[in-house]
Amino acid sequence: MQESDLDWALGWLAQDKKHYIDGDWIAGAGADWSVKNPATGETLCRIALADKDQIEASAVAANRCHQSEAWSRKTARKARADQLLAIARLIRENVTRLALLESLANGKTYLEAVNDDIYTCAEIFEYYAGWTDKFYGEVSPVEDGFLNFTTKDPVGVCALIAPWNYPLYQASLKIAPALAMGNSVVMKPSEYTPLATLHLFELIDRQMDLPKGLLNLVLCDGEAANQLTISRNVHKVSFTGSTGVGRRIVQNSGASNLKSVTLELGGKSPCVFFDDTANLDAAIERAFYVMFSQKGEKCSEPTRFLIQKGIYDYVLEKLVARAEAVTCGDPLLSSTQQGAQCNEAQFKRILNYIEIGKTEAELVAGGHADTSGENGKGLFIRPTIFSNVPDTARIAQEEIFGPVLSCTPFATADEAVRIANGTSYGLAAGVYTGNVSLAHRIAERLDAGMVFVNRYGCYGLSAPFGGFKESGWGKEMAIHSLSSYTRSKSTWIYYGDA
């Protein structure tokens, strides 16, 4: 990042922020909202949010585009792919500015925004550009005199609701497959972190020629966004966020037009360390990094370390030393290892869980806000570790979504599996062991949508992302996400004698 990028950001933030509806930039008619920098408490910009009528207008515009078939049928698949590749190029050409906007609003470090988020956003659009002509139906074996074939039709208008922890990354994971399969889009970023997504839409509007109404962007709070989940002009909702909101979306789908729903929800993921783990120090380092990077604001992070008794004290000692060495501070500095929690509500929620944890287990690291120096102006929390956490404790059962780790000893593999599976979530799980047979047996028994063996946190666009139980419905990434953005149509042709 250069000084000129920061100067540009300050100038951009001073400009009016509008909503992109039906190809036009429209001022919001709703409440006034302040986007704040969680590292300093300063207001970055103010936005007049969209009201329910404007949100419905965006859905109407998207449906009009869908009904016109301007994108789904009148735009060739090769041309559709080219447009997705063009969006990827825009992202690559503006990586530093998009990452800066992400860091300023979210509180994550600038380096995390660049390396973990923005470059991957470009890769997402490139990946799904390749799927525009490769996801199709089949011919079914039926009786003589008949031909049956299936086609993959666009589902229609997709309302895409992204969270505040990976703002542009999550938006890209939804927009790219939706467009690749021929759908139109209403994008709703979090009101806490709308900046990078807003700027990308500005770049797209300025430099690309897309059908009117294909892409829409509304900036609003969660309550107003409820309109998207009840609108009959919306045919699908893809939501990433809390399990509670996910339940409400399902209810709204049933009460309206039975729109399809994809939900990527909460997690309380375990990471199991067996005493035969090869290169234990490297395993500890990797698991610690995945747990505490991005300030612990990740749904798939391993928030529960289950450690076999023979290595428990050693692992805990290494974790505590690592936690105490972390530097919290200005997210724009390369020396900073942990930024600020995204917003005040989340900051207070995490601190409240820490207080609960102090009554349930032994606090061995952190456990408080970091108010040293300039950090006192922001929302910083020290990496926190609890030891000897009962598997029934609230901090072991409920999603905290912050830099709070629970460590629990276990004796046998059966005990480890029981504890690992003993929550309402089933997003991810990790296993460290030098015994390949044990690794397979444990992985098979873990009730999680993703299992990482000997390296927690392996992600790739060609592999599905998603969980079991109350961690959600459906998958994101890979070919698996495409089914949720299409409808399978079965067509019969009779060519026998009349």
Tab-separated table of C-alpha atoms in Angstrom:
chain	number	residue	atom	x	y	z
A	1	MET	CA	0.000	0.000	0.000
A	2	GLN	CA	1.241	3.488	-0.856
A	3	GLU	CA	0.485	6.843	0.700
A	4	SER	CA	-1.376	7.760	-2.483
A	5	ASP	CA	-3.797	4.897	-1.854
A	6	LEU	CA	-4.679	6.305	1.550
A	7	ASP	CA	-5.130	9.775	0.032
A	8	TRP	CA	-7.397	8.260	-2.595
A	9	ALA	CA	-9.426	6.427	0.082
A	10	LEU	CA	-9.963	9.602	2.087
A	11	GLY	CA	-11.189	11.403	-1.016
A	12	TRP	CA	-13.445	8.527	-2.004
A	13	LEU	CA	-14.931	8.265	1.477
A	14	ALA	CA	-15.878	11.945	1.336
A	15	GLN	CA	-18.079	11.368	-1.726
A	16	ASP	CA	-21.805	10.637	-1.482
A	17	LYS	CA	-22.619	6.931	-1.206
A	18	LYS	CA	-25.601	5.676	-3.191
A	19	HIS	CA	-27.371	2.468	-4.124
A	20	TYR	CA	-27.140	0.827	-7.534
A	21	ILE	CA	-30.644	-0.072	-8.717
A	22	ASP	CA	-31.668	-0.850	-12.310
A	23	GLY	CA	-28.484	0.638	-13.710
A	24	ASP	CA	-28.720	3.954	-11.832
A	25	TRP	CA	-27.127	5.355	-8.681
A	26	ILE	CA	-29.894	6.350	-6.284
A	27	ALA	CA	-29.735	8.161	-2.943
A	28	GLY	CA	-31.120	6.195	-0.022
A	29	ALA	CA	-34.503	7.080	1.441
A	30	GLY	CA	-33.914	5.324	4.758
A	31	ALA	CA	-32.115	6.090	7.993
A	32	ASP	CA	-28.697	7.701	8.170
A	33	TRP	CA	-25.893	5.256	8.952
A	34	SER	CA	-22.263	5.782	9.942
A	35	VAL	CA	-19.599	3.383	8.713
A	36	LYS	CA	-16.890	3.459	11.377
A	37	ASN	CA	-13.251	2.516	11.598
A	38	PRO	CA	-13.157	-0.015	14.470
A	39	ALA	CA	-9.448	0.594	15.034
A	40	THR	CA	-9.919	4.287	15.827
A	41	GLY	CA	-13.626	4.826	16.461
A	42	GLU	CA	-13.689	7.462	13.728
A	43	THR	CA	-16.528	7.741	11.214
A	44	LEU	CA	-15.329	6.784	7.740
A	45	CYS	CA	-18.449	7.905	5.889
A	46	ARG	CA	-22.181	8.320	6.264
A	47	ILE	CA	-24.761	6.544	4.133
A	48	ALA	CA	-28.473	7.114	3.718
A	49	LEU	CA	-29.652	3.511	3.787
A	50	ALA	CA	-32.199	2.079	1.378
A	51	ASP	CA	-35.744	1.729	2.628
A	52	LYS	CA	-38.035	-1.236	1.962
A	53	ASP	CA	-39.546	0.329	-1.163
A	54	GLN	CA	-36.104	0.800	-2.695
A	55	ILE	CA	-35.120	-2.744	-1.763
A	56	GLU	CA	-38.247	-4.069	-3.450
A	57	ALA	CA	-37.502	-1.835	-6.456
A	58	SER	CA	-34.120	-3.542	-6.795
A	59	ALA	CA	-35.815	-6.953	-6.805
A	60	VAL	CA	-38.334	-5.765	-9.418
A	61	ALA	CA	-35.506	-4.471	-11.606
A	62	ALA	CA	-33.599	-7.739	-11.292
A	63	ASN	CA	-36.737	-9.711	-12.147
A	64	ARG	CA	-37.417	-7.526	-15.159
A	65	CYS	CA	-33.911	-8.242	-16.397
A	66	HIS	CA	-34.409	-11.949	-15.775
A	67	GLN	CA	-37.734	-12.015	-17.607
A	68	SER	CA	-36.207	-10.207	-20.597
A	69	GLU	CA	-33.608	-13.003	-20.881
A	70	ALA	CA	-31.042	-10.307	-21.714
A	71	TRP	CA	-28.398	-12.180	-19.731
A	72	SER	CA	-29.641	-15.747	-19.453
A	73	ARG	CA	-30.334	-16.419	-23.141
A	74	LYS	CA	-29.503	-13.376	-25.266
A	75	THR	CA	-25.953	-13.203	-23.910
A	76	ALA	CA	-23.900	-16.123	-25.203
A	77	ARG	CA	-22.146	-18.259	-22.637
A	78	LYS	CA	-18.741	-17.254	-23.995
A	79	ALA	CA	-19.700	-13.595	-23.667
A	80	ARG	CA	-20.958	-14.270	-20.139
A	81	ALA	CA	-17.599	-15.809	-19.277
A	82	ASP	CA	-15.780	-12.821	-20.767
A	83	GLN	CA	-17.745	-10.460	-18.531
A	84	LEU	CA	-16.838	-12.466	-15.438
A	85	LEU	CA	-13.195	-12.348	-16.488
A	86	ALA	CA	-13.513	-8.597	-16.937
A	87	ILE	CA	-14.734	-8.266	-13.330
A	88	ALA	CA	-11.731	-10.317	-12.224
A	89	ARG	CA	-9.426	-7.929	-14.069
A	90	LEU	CA	-11.041	-4.939	-12.374
A	91	ILE	CA	-10.379	-6.526	-9.010
A	92	ARG	CA	-6.749	-7.287	-9.847
A	93	GLU	CA	-6.183	-3.753	-11.136
A	94	ASN	CA	-7.577	-2.284	-7.910
A	95	VAL	CA	-6.315	-4.757	-5.293
A	96	THR	CA	-4.636	-2.216	-3.041
A	97	ARG	CA	-7.581	0.161	-2.931
A	98	LEU	CA	-10.156	-2.571	-2.367
A	99	ALA	CA	-8.005	-4.105	0.381
A	100	LEU	CA	-7.580	-0.726	2.033
A	101	LEU	CA	-11.338	-0.126	2.108
A	102	GLU	CA	-11.812	-3.639	3.514
A	103	SER	CA	-9.261	-3.063	6.270
A	104	LEU	CA	-10.552	0.374	7.233
A	105	ALA	CA	-14.145	-0.776	7.732
A	106	ASN	CA	-13.569	-4.290	9.066
A	107	GLY	CA	-10.533	-3.793	11.306
A	108	LYS	CA	-8.585	-6.726	9.846
A	109	THR	CA	-4.992	-6.038	8.919
A	110	TYR	CA	-4.293	-4.661	5.479
A	111	LEU	CA	-2.072	-7.664	4.733
A	112	GLU	CA	-4.905	-10.047	5.627
A	113	ALA	CA	-7.236	-8.106	3.358
A	114	VAL	CA	-4.788	-8.312	0.462
A	115	ASN	CA	-3.555	-11.870	0.846
A	116	ASP	CA	-6.587	-13.670	2.276
A	117	ASP	CA	-9.410	-11.744	0.614
A	118	ILE	CA	-9.006	-9.546	-2.444
A	119	TYR	CA	-6.703	-11.608	-4.642
A	120	THR	CA	-8.986	-14.578	-4.032
A	121	CYS	CA	-11.978	-12.516	-5.167
A	122	ALA	CA	-10.420	-12.203	-8.622
A	123	GLU	CA	-9.750	-15.952	-8.668
A	124	ILE	CA	-13.399	-16.626	-7.818
A	125	PHE	CA	-14.658	-14.763	-10.884
A	126	GLU	CA	-12.033	-16.444	-13.066
A	127	TYR	CA	-12.987	-19.858	-11.736
A	128	TYR	CA	-16.702	-19.474	-12.356
A	129	ALA	CA	-16.118	-17.937	-15.776
A	130	GLY	CA	-14.926	-21.399	-16.736
A	131	TRP	CA	-18.205	-22.977	-15.676
A	132	THR	CA	-20.539	-20.995	-17.949
A	133	ASP	CA	-20.504	-23.736	-20.621
A	134	LYS	CA	-19.576	-26.756	-18.518
A	135	PHE	CA	-22.546	-27.247	-16.181
A	136	TYR	CA	-25.345	-28.864	-18.088
A	137	GLY	CA	-27.961	-31.599	-18.047
A	138	GLU	CA	-28.009	-35.166	-19.268
A	139	VAL	CA	-29.946	-37.670	-21.318
A	140	SER	CA	-31.851	-40.151	-19.173
A	141	PRO	CA	-32.285	-43.867	-20.024
A	142	VAL	CA	-36.002	-44.303	-20.794
A	143	GLU	CA	-38.182	-46.677	-22.812
A	144	ASP	CA	-37.937	-47.004	-26.593
A	145	GLY	CA	-39.894	-44.357	-28.438
A	146	PHE	CA	-39.080	-41.681	-25.876
A	147	LEU	CA	-36.268	-39.238	-25.319
A	148	ASN	CA	-35.830	-37.612	-21.946
A	149	PHE	CA	-33.252	-34.972	-21.254
A	150	THR	CA	-32.618	-32.505	-18.460
A	151	THR	CA	-31.480	-28.896	-18.677
A	152	LYS	CA	-30.073	-26.516	-16.091
A	153	ASP	CA	-32.100	-23.306	-16.155
A	154	PRO	CA	-31.287	-20.147	-14.169
A	155	VAL	CA	-33.231	-19.948	-10.934
A	156	GLY	CA	-34.037	-16.248	-11.505
A	157	VAL	CA	-33.406	-13.358	-9.119
A	158	CYS	CA	-30.813	-14.131	-6.476
A	159	ALA	CA	-30.729	-12.064	-3.291
A	160	LEU	CA	-27.197	-12.339	-1.959
A	161	ILE	CA	-26.639	-11.346	1.671
A	162	ALA	CA	-22.997	-11.167	2.751
A	163	PRO	CA	-21.517	-10.829	6.263
A	164	TRP	CA	-19.047	-8.336	7.622
A	165	ASN	CA	-16.073	-10.627	8.253
A	166	TYR	CA	-15.023	-11.315	4.630
A	167	PRO	CA	-17.077	-8.666	2.832
A	168	LEU	CA	-15.916	-8.715	-0.797
A	169	TYR	CA	-14.811	-12.342	-0.678
A	170	GLN	CA	-18.256	-13.510	0.436
A	171	ALA	CA	-19.938	-11.225	-2.087
A	172	SER	CA	-17.777	-12.680	-4.869
A	173	LEU	CA	-18.541	-16.268	-3.807
A	174	LYS	CA	-22.203	-15.497	-4.402
A	175	ILE	CA	-22.181	-13.087	-7.357
A	176	ALA	CA	-19.843	-15.102	-9.593
A	177	PRO	CA	-21.776	-18.419	-9.684
A	178	ALA	CA	-25.101	-16.582	-9.860
A	179	LEU	CA	-24.004	-14.675	-12.964
A	180	ALA	CA	-22.246	-17.687	-14.471
A	181	MET	CA	-25.503	-19.640	-14.417
A	182	GLY	CA	-27.484	-16.797	-16.023
A	183	ASN	CA	-29.207	-15.233	-13.022
A	184	SER	CA	-29.720	-11.606	-12.059
A	185	VAL	CA	-28.562	-10.327	-8.682
A	186	VAL	CA	-29.480	-8.104	-5.751
A	187	MET	CA	-26.413	-7.756	-3.560
A	188	LYS	CA	-26.775	-6.771	0.092
A	189	PRO	CA	-23.438	-6.311	1.905
A	190	SER	CA	-23.254	-5.776	5.642
A	191	GLU	CA	-23.938	-2.201	6.631
A	192	TYR	CA	-20.761	-2.365	8.736
A	193	THR	CA	-18.483	-3.204	5.799
A	194	PRO	CA	-20.050	-2.162	2.478
A	195	LEU	CA	-17.139	-0.127	1.133
A	196	ALA	CA	-15.124	-2.540	-1.018
A	197	THR	CA	-18.251	-4.060	-2.572
A	198	LEU	CA	-19.631	-0.594	-3.277
A	199	HIS	CA	-16.414	0.461	-4.989
A	200	LEU	CA	-16.352	-2.706	-7.112
A	201	PHE	CA	-19.883	-1.944	-8.307
A	202	GLU	CA	-18.725	1.573	-9.191
A	203	LEU	CA	-15.882	0.125	-11.256
A	204	ILE	CA	-18.211	-2.313	-13.004
A	205	ASP	CA	-20.723	0.426	-13.804
A	206	ARG	CA	-18.007	2.731	-15.084
A	207	GLN	CA	-16.066	0.276	-17.221
A	208	MET	CA	-18.442	-2.479	-18.296
A	209	ASP	CA	-21.614	-2.716	-20.349
A	210	LEU	CA	-24.011	-5.117	-18.648
A	211	PRO	CA	-27.783	-5.493	-19.094
A	212	LYS	CA	-29.759	-3.004	-17.040
A	213	GLY	CA	-30.991	-4.537	-13.805
A	214	LEU	CA	-28.588	-7.482	-13.937
A	215	LEU	CA	-26.560	-6.258	-10.965
A	216	ASN	CA	-28.155	-4.322	-8.118
A	217	LEU	CA	-26.639	-3.169	-4.835
A	218	VAL	CA	-28.623	-2.084	-1.789
A	219	LEU	CA	-27.060	-0.807	1.413
A	220	CYS	CA	-29.338	-1.430	4.380
A	221	ASP	CA	-29.496	-3.008	7.797
A	222	GLY	CA	-30.634	-6.538	8.480
A	223	GLU	CA	-34.195	-5.586	9.314
A	224	ALA	CA	-34.726	-3.790	6.021
A	225	ALA	CA	-33.015	-6.637	4.151
A	226	ASN	CA	-35.825	-8.846	5.411
A	227	GLN	CA	-37.755	-7.488	2.420
A	228	LEU	CA	-35.546	-9.535	0.097
A	229	THR	CA	-36.467	-12.743	1.912
A	230	ILE	CA	-40.218	-12.150	1.600
A	231	SER	CA	-40.301	-10.573	-1.862
A	232	ARG	CA	-42.016	-12.592	-4.567
A	233	ASN	CA	-39.663	-10.991	-7.073
A	234	VAL	CA	-36.800	-12.927	-5.489
A	235	HIS	CA	-36.382	-16.611	-6.336
A	236	LYS	CA	-33.335	-17.511	-4.278
A	237	VAL	CA	-31.565	-16.251	-1.166
A	238	SER	CA	-27.940	-17.009	-0.417
A	239	PHE	CA	-27.093	-15.954	3.116
A	240	THR	CA	-23.935	-16.111	5.186
A	241	GLY	CA	-24.309	-15.177	8.842
A	242	SER	CA	-25.820	-16.300	12.107
A	243	THR	CA	-27.936	-19.407	12.591
A	244	GLY	CA	-30.734	-17.325	14.130
A	245	VAL	CA	-31.104	-15.151	11.045
A	246	GLY	CA	-30.855	-18.245	8.855
A	247	ARG	CA	-33.904	-19.719	10.586
A	248	ARG	CA	-35.840	-16.523	9.941
A	249	ILE	CA	-34.962	-16.627	6.256
A	250	VAL	CA	-36.263	-20.191	6.000
A	251	GLN	CA	-39.498	-19.118	7.675
A	252	ASN	CA	-39.870	-16.174	5.305
A	253	SER	CA	-39.283	-18.414	2.308
A	254	GLY	CA	-42.095	-20.686	3.417
A	255	ALA	CA	-44.407	-17.747	4.062
A	256	SER	CA	-43.779	-16.175	0.647
A	257	ASN	CA	-43.005	-17.953	-2.630
A	258	LEU	CA	-40.924	-20.901	-1.350
A	259	LYS	CA	-37.769	-19.364	-2.764
A	260	SER	CA	-34.740	-21.623	-2.573
A	261	VAL	CA	-32.285	-20.934	0.229
A	262	THR	CA	-28.571	-21.529	0.730
A	263	LEU	CA	-27.316	-20.932	4.264
A	264	GLU	CA	-23.725	-20.758	5.457
A	265	LEU	CA	-24.157	-20.288	9.182
A	266	GLY	CA	-22.322	-20.642	12.468
A	267	GLY	CA	-19.630	-22.973	13.687
A	268	LYS	CA	-17.939	-24.280	16.812
A	269	SER	CA	-15.290	-26.326	15.102
A	270	PRO	CA	-12.982	-28.731	16.971
A	271	CYS	CA	-9.344	-29.447	16.243
A	272	VAL	CA	-8.168	-32.767	17.707
A	273	PHE	CA	-4.487	-33.274	18.576
A	274	PHE	CA	-3.397	-36.856	19.193
A	275	ASP	CA	-0.168	-37.539	21.063
A	276	ASP	CA	1.402	-39.201	17.998
A	277	THR	CA	1.185	-36.004	15.924
A	278	ALA	CA	4.230	-35.663	13.702
A	279	ASN	CA	5.995	-32.284	13.888
A	280	LEU	CA	3.796	-31.156	16.756
A	281	ASP	CA	5.270	-27.645	16.886
A	282	ALA	CA	4.304	-26.982	13.269
A	283	ALA	CA	0.813	-28.344	13.939
A	284	ILE	CA	0.413	-26.005	16.918
A	285	GLU	CA	1.642	-23.023	14.911
A	286	ARG	CA	-0.739	-23.705	12.026
A	287	ALA	CA	-3.776	-24.313	14.226
A	288	PHE	CA	-3.031	-21.199	16.283
A	289	TYR	CA	-2.738	-19.095	13.129
A	290	VAL	CA	-6.031	-20.326	11.686
A	291	MET	CA	-7.779	-19.795	15.010
A	292	PHE	CA	-6.596	-16.247	15.688
A	293	SER	CA	-6.080	-14.759	12.216
A	294	GLN	CA	-8.726	-12.274	11.107
A	295	LYS	CA	-9.269	-11.548	14.853
A	296	GLY	CA	-11.034	-14.866	15.230
A	297	GLU	CA	-14.013	-13.582	13.236
A	298	LYS	CA	-14.367	-16.687	11.074
A	299	CYS	CA	-17.138	-19.270	11.111
A	300	SER	CA	-14.868	-22.215	10.283
A	301	GLU	CA	-12.048	-21.422	12.704
A	302	PRO	CA	-11.075	-24.156	15.199
A	303	THR	CA	-12.422	-22.581	18.379
A	304	ARG	CA	-12.086	-25.805	20.382
A	305	PHE	CA	-8.728	-27.565	20.717
A	306	LEU	CA	-9.149	-31.126	21.981
A	307	ILE	CA	-5.714	-32.264	23.128
A	308	GLN	CA	-4.728	-35.757	24.198
A	309	LYS	CA	-3.581	-35.801	27.808
A	310	GLY	CA	-0.015	-36.908	27.111
A	311	ILE	CA	0.755	-33.703	25.197
A	312	TYR	CA	-1.781	-31.372	26.791
A	313	ASP	CA	0.585	-29.362	28.983
A	314	TYR	CA	3.153	-28.987	26.204
A	315	VAL	CA	0.590	-27.802	23.633
A	316	LEU	CA	-1.010	-25.396	26.098
A	317	GLU	CA	2.363	-23.883	27.010
A	318	LYS	CA	3.159	-23.254	23.335
A	319	LEU	CA	-0.259	-21.728	22.694
A	320	VAL	CA	-0.019	-19.353	25.641
A	321	ALA	CA	3.448	-18.188	24.604
A	322	ARG	CA	2.232	-17.576	21.087
A	323	ALA	CA	-0.824	-15.653	22.303
A	324	GLU	CA	1.198	-13.419	24.588
A	325	ALA	CA	3.534	-12.512	21.719
A	326	VAL	CA	0.792	-11.261	19.383
A	327	THR	CA	0.905	-7.566	18.517
A	328	CYS	CA	-2.490	-5.863	18.364
A	329	GLY	CA	-2.614	-2.473	16.714
A	330	ASP	CA	-3.058	-0.298	13.644
A	331	PRO	CA	-4.309	-2.636	10.886
A	332	LEU	CA	-2.417	-0.637	8.246
A	333	LEU	CA	0.991	-1.322	9.789
A	334	SER	CA	2.897	-4.354	8.509
A	335	SER	CA	4.073	-5.120	12.071
A	336	THR	CA	0.497	-5.587	13.332
A	337	GLN	CA	-0.582	-9.208	13.739
A	338	GLN	CA	-4.146	-8.687	14.980
A	339	GLY	CA	-6.502	-5.852	14.146
A	340	ALA	CA	-9.683	-4.572	15.760
A	341	GLN	CA	-12.971	-6.435	16.139
A	342	CYS	CA	-15.364	-5.314	13.435
A	343	ASN	CA	-17.975	-3.420	15.426
A	344	GLU	CA	-18.878	-2.417	18.956
A	345	ALA	CA	-21.710	-4.906	19.316
A	346	GLN	CA	-19.385	-7.787	18.464
A	347	PHE	CA	-16.655	-6.360	20.712
A	348	LYS	CA	-19.026	-6.318	23.687
A	349	ARG	CA	-20.359	-9.782	22.843
A	350	ILE	CA	-16.851	-11.255	22.896
A	351	LEU	CA	-15.958	-9.586	26.193
A	352	ASN	CA	-19.185	-10.886	27.693
A	353	TYR	CA	-18.318	-14.442	26.677
A	354	ILE	CA	-14.872	-14.001	28.192
A	355	GLU	CA	-16.496	-13.093	31.502
A	356	ILE	CA	-18.703	-16.179	31.225
A	357	GLY	CA	-15.631	-18.272	30.476
A	358	LYS	CA	-13.907	-17.059	33.629
A	359	THR	CA	-16.670	-18.752	35.657
A	360	GLU	CA	-16.465	-22.004	33.669
A	361	ALA	CA	-12.779	-22.696	33.090
A	362	GLU	CA	-9.216	-21.530	33.744
A	363	LEU	CA	-8.113	-18.373	31.927
A	364	VAL	CA	-4.469	-18.821	30.845
A	365	ALA	CA	-3.967	-16.042	28.272
A	366	GLY	CA	-5.579	-12.722	27.395
A	367	GLY	CA	-9.073	-12.265	28.692
A	368	HIS	CA	-9.358	-8.511	28.260
A	369	ALA	CA	-9.429	-5.637	25.815
A	370	ASP	CA	-6.091	-4.338	24.567
A	371	THR	CA	-6.047	-0.652	25.481
A	372	SER	CA	-2.314	-0.070	25.246
A	373	GLY	CA	-1.344	3.187	23.561
A	374	GLU	CA	-3.521	4.131	20.613
A	375	ASN	CA	-5.395	0.817	20.909
A	376	GLY	CA	-7.538	2.410	23.606
A	377	LYS	CA	-9.422	4.262	20.865
A	378	GLY	CA	-10.441	1.070	19.111
A	379	LEU	CA	-12.017	-2.334	19.590
A	380	PHE	CA	-9.024	-4.551	20.312
A	381	ILE	CA	-9.144	-7.786	22.321
A	382	ARG	CA	-6.122	-9.811	23.327
A	383	PRO	CA	-5.931	-13.416	22.067
A	384	THR	CA	-7.693	-15.336	24.824
A	385	ILE	CA	-7.212	-18.967	25.838
A	386	PHE	CA	-9.160	-21.000	28.376
A	387	SER	CA	-7.850	-24.319	29.727
A	388	ASN	CA	-9.632	-27.405	31.053
A	389	VAL	CA	-12.898	-26.276	29.501
A	390	PRO	CA	-15.779	-28.688	30.198
A	391	ASP	CA	-17.402	-29.832	26.972
A	392	THR	CA	-20.758	-28.584	28.304
A	393	ALA	CA	-19.496	-25.067	29.057
A	394	ARG	CA	-21.129	-22.206	27.176
A	395	ILE	CA	-17.811	-21.105	25.746
A	396	ALA	CA	-17.451	-24.647	24.334
A	397	GLN	CA	-20.993	-24.802	22.951
A	398	GLU	CA	-21.889	-21.334	21.676
A	399	GLU	CA	-20.334	-19.445	18.792
A	400	ILE	CA	-18.327	-16.474	20.069
A	401	PHE	CA	-16.871	-15.265	16.754
A	402	GLY	CA	-13.776	-13.695	18.201
A	403	PRO	CA	-10.250	-14.442	19.462
A	404	VAL	CA	-11.341	-16.867	22.205
A	405	LEU	CA	-10.040	-20.449	22.258
A	406	SER	CA	-11.247	-23.315	24.473
A	407	CYS	CA	-8.799	-26.120	25.271
A	408	THR	CA	-10.025	-29.470	26.583
A	409	PRO	CA	-7.992	-32.609	27.389
A	410	PHE	CA	-9.128	-36.084	26.317
A	411	ALA	CA	-7.900	-39.617	26.888
A	412	THR	CA	-9.221	-41.845	24.089
A	413	ALA	CA	-10.256	-41.503	20.460
A	414	ASP	CA	-13.867	-42.300	21.353
A	415	GLU	CA	-13.881	-39.500	23.919
A	416	ALA	CA	-12.418	-37.072	21.398
A	417	VAL	CA	-15.111	-37.904	18.844
A	418	ARG	CA	-17.870	-37.579	21.423
A	419	ILE	CA	-16.679	-34.137	22.511
A	420	ALA	CA	-16.011	-32.999	18.944
A	421	ASN	CA	-19.522	-33.920	17.811
A	422	GLY	CA	-21.187	-32.637	20.981
A	423	THR	CA	-22.422	-29.263	19.734
A	424	SER	CA	-25.323	-28.158	17.555
A	425	TYR	CA	-22.876	-27.099	14.835
A	426	GLY	CA	-21.085	-29.164	12.209
A	427	LEU	CA	-19.152	-26.825	9.954
A	428	ALA	CA	-15.548	-28.016	10.129
A	429	ALA	CA	-13.189	-30.179	12.163
A	430	GLY	CA	-9.477	-30.902	12.262
A	431	VAL	CA	-7.407	-33.968	13.168
A	432	TYR	CA	-3.679	-34.136	13.832
A	433	THR	CA	-2.166	-37.618	14.067
A	434	GLY	CA	0.749	-39.592	12.675
A	435	ASN	CA	-1.442	-42.693	12.339
A	436	VAL	CA	-3.070	-42.722	8.893
A	437	SER	CA	-5.551	-45.432	9.883
A	438	LEU	CA	-6.630	-43.458	12.934
A	439	ALA	CA	-6.948	-40.321	10.796
A	440	HIS	CA	-9.355	-42.054	8.423
A	441	ARG	CA	-11.398	-43.578	11.243
A	442	ILE	CA	-11.764	-40.264	13.077
A	443	ALA	CA	-12.499	-38.272	9.914
A	444	GLU	CA	-15.254	-40.729	9.034
A	445	ARG	CA	-16.905	-40.300	12.449
A	446	LEU	CA	-16.682	-36.510	12.734
A	447	ASP	CA	-20.073	-34.888	12.125
A	448	ALA	CA	-18.796	-31.962	10.069
A	449	GLY	CA	-19.089	-30.826	6.480
A	450	MET	CA	-15.322	-30.305	6.172
A	451	VAL	CA	-12.563	-32.305	7.841
A	452	PHE	CA	-8.913	-31.247	7.734
A	453	VAL	CA	-6.281	-33.885	8.490
A	454	ASN	CA	-2.806	-32.743	9.573
A	455	ARG	CA	-3.319	-29.193	8.319
A	456	TYR	CA	-6.319	-27.264	9.559
A	457	GLY	CA	-7.880	-24.891	7.055
A	458	CYS	CA	-7.396	-26.239	3.531
A	459	TYR	CA	-9.502	-24.288	1.062
A	460	GLY	CA	-9.704	-24.270	-2.709
A	461	LEU	CA	-12.310	-23.106	-5.184
A	462	SER	CA	-12.618	-26.629	-6.603
A	463	ALA	CA	-13.580	-28.064	-3.186
A	464	PRO	CA	-17.011	-27.495	-1.576
A	465	PHE	CA	-17.408	-25.314	1.515
A	466	GLY	CA	-20.302	-25.865	3.902
A	467	GLY	CA	-21.424	-27.678	7.003
A	468	PHE	CA	-23.912	-30.011	8.632
A	469	LYS	CA	-26.527	-29.560	11.367
A	470	GLU	CA	-27.092	-25.923	12.388
A	471	SER	CA	-24.114	-24.769	10.356
A	472	GLY	CA	-26.262	-24.461	7.267
A	473	TRP	CA	-27.793	-25.795	4.081
A	474	GLY	CA	-25.998	-26.346	0.812
A	475	LYS	CA	-22.463	-25.717	-0.350
A	476	GLU	CA	-20.466	-22.806	-1.641
A	477	MET	CA	-17.513	-23.041	-4.052
A	478	ALA	CA	-16.795	-25.763	-6.605
A	479	ILE	CA	-19.356	-27.382	-8.881
A	480	HIS	CA	-21.482	-28.053	-5.806
A	481	SER	CA	-22.566	-24.417	-5.566
A	482	LEU	CA	-23.942	-24.337	-9.106
A	483	SER	CA	-26.939	-26.559	-8.401
A	484	SER	CA	-28.345	-23.923	-6.035
A	485	TYR	CA	-28.210	-21.293	-8.782
A	486	THR	CA	-30.059	-23.463	-11.326
A	487	ARG	CA	-33.281	-25.408	-11.731
A	488	SER	CA	-33.304	-28.868	-13.310
A	489	LYS	CA	-35.945	-29.198	-16.019
A	490	SER	CA	-36.954	-32.617	-17.349
A	491	THR	CA	-38.204	-32.696	-20.977
A	492	TRP	CA	-39.847	-35.721	-22.639
A	493	ILE	CA	-39.998	-36.235	-26.404
A	494	TYR	CA	-42.188	-38.966	-27.867
A	495	TYR	CA	-41.040	-40.177	-31.267
A	496	GLY	CA	-42.743	-43.567	-31.395
A	497	ASP	CA	-45.779	-44.598	-33.427
A	498	ALA	CA	-48.891	-42.578	-32.613
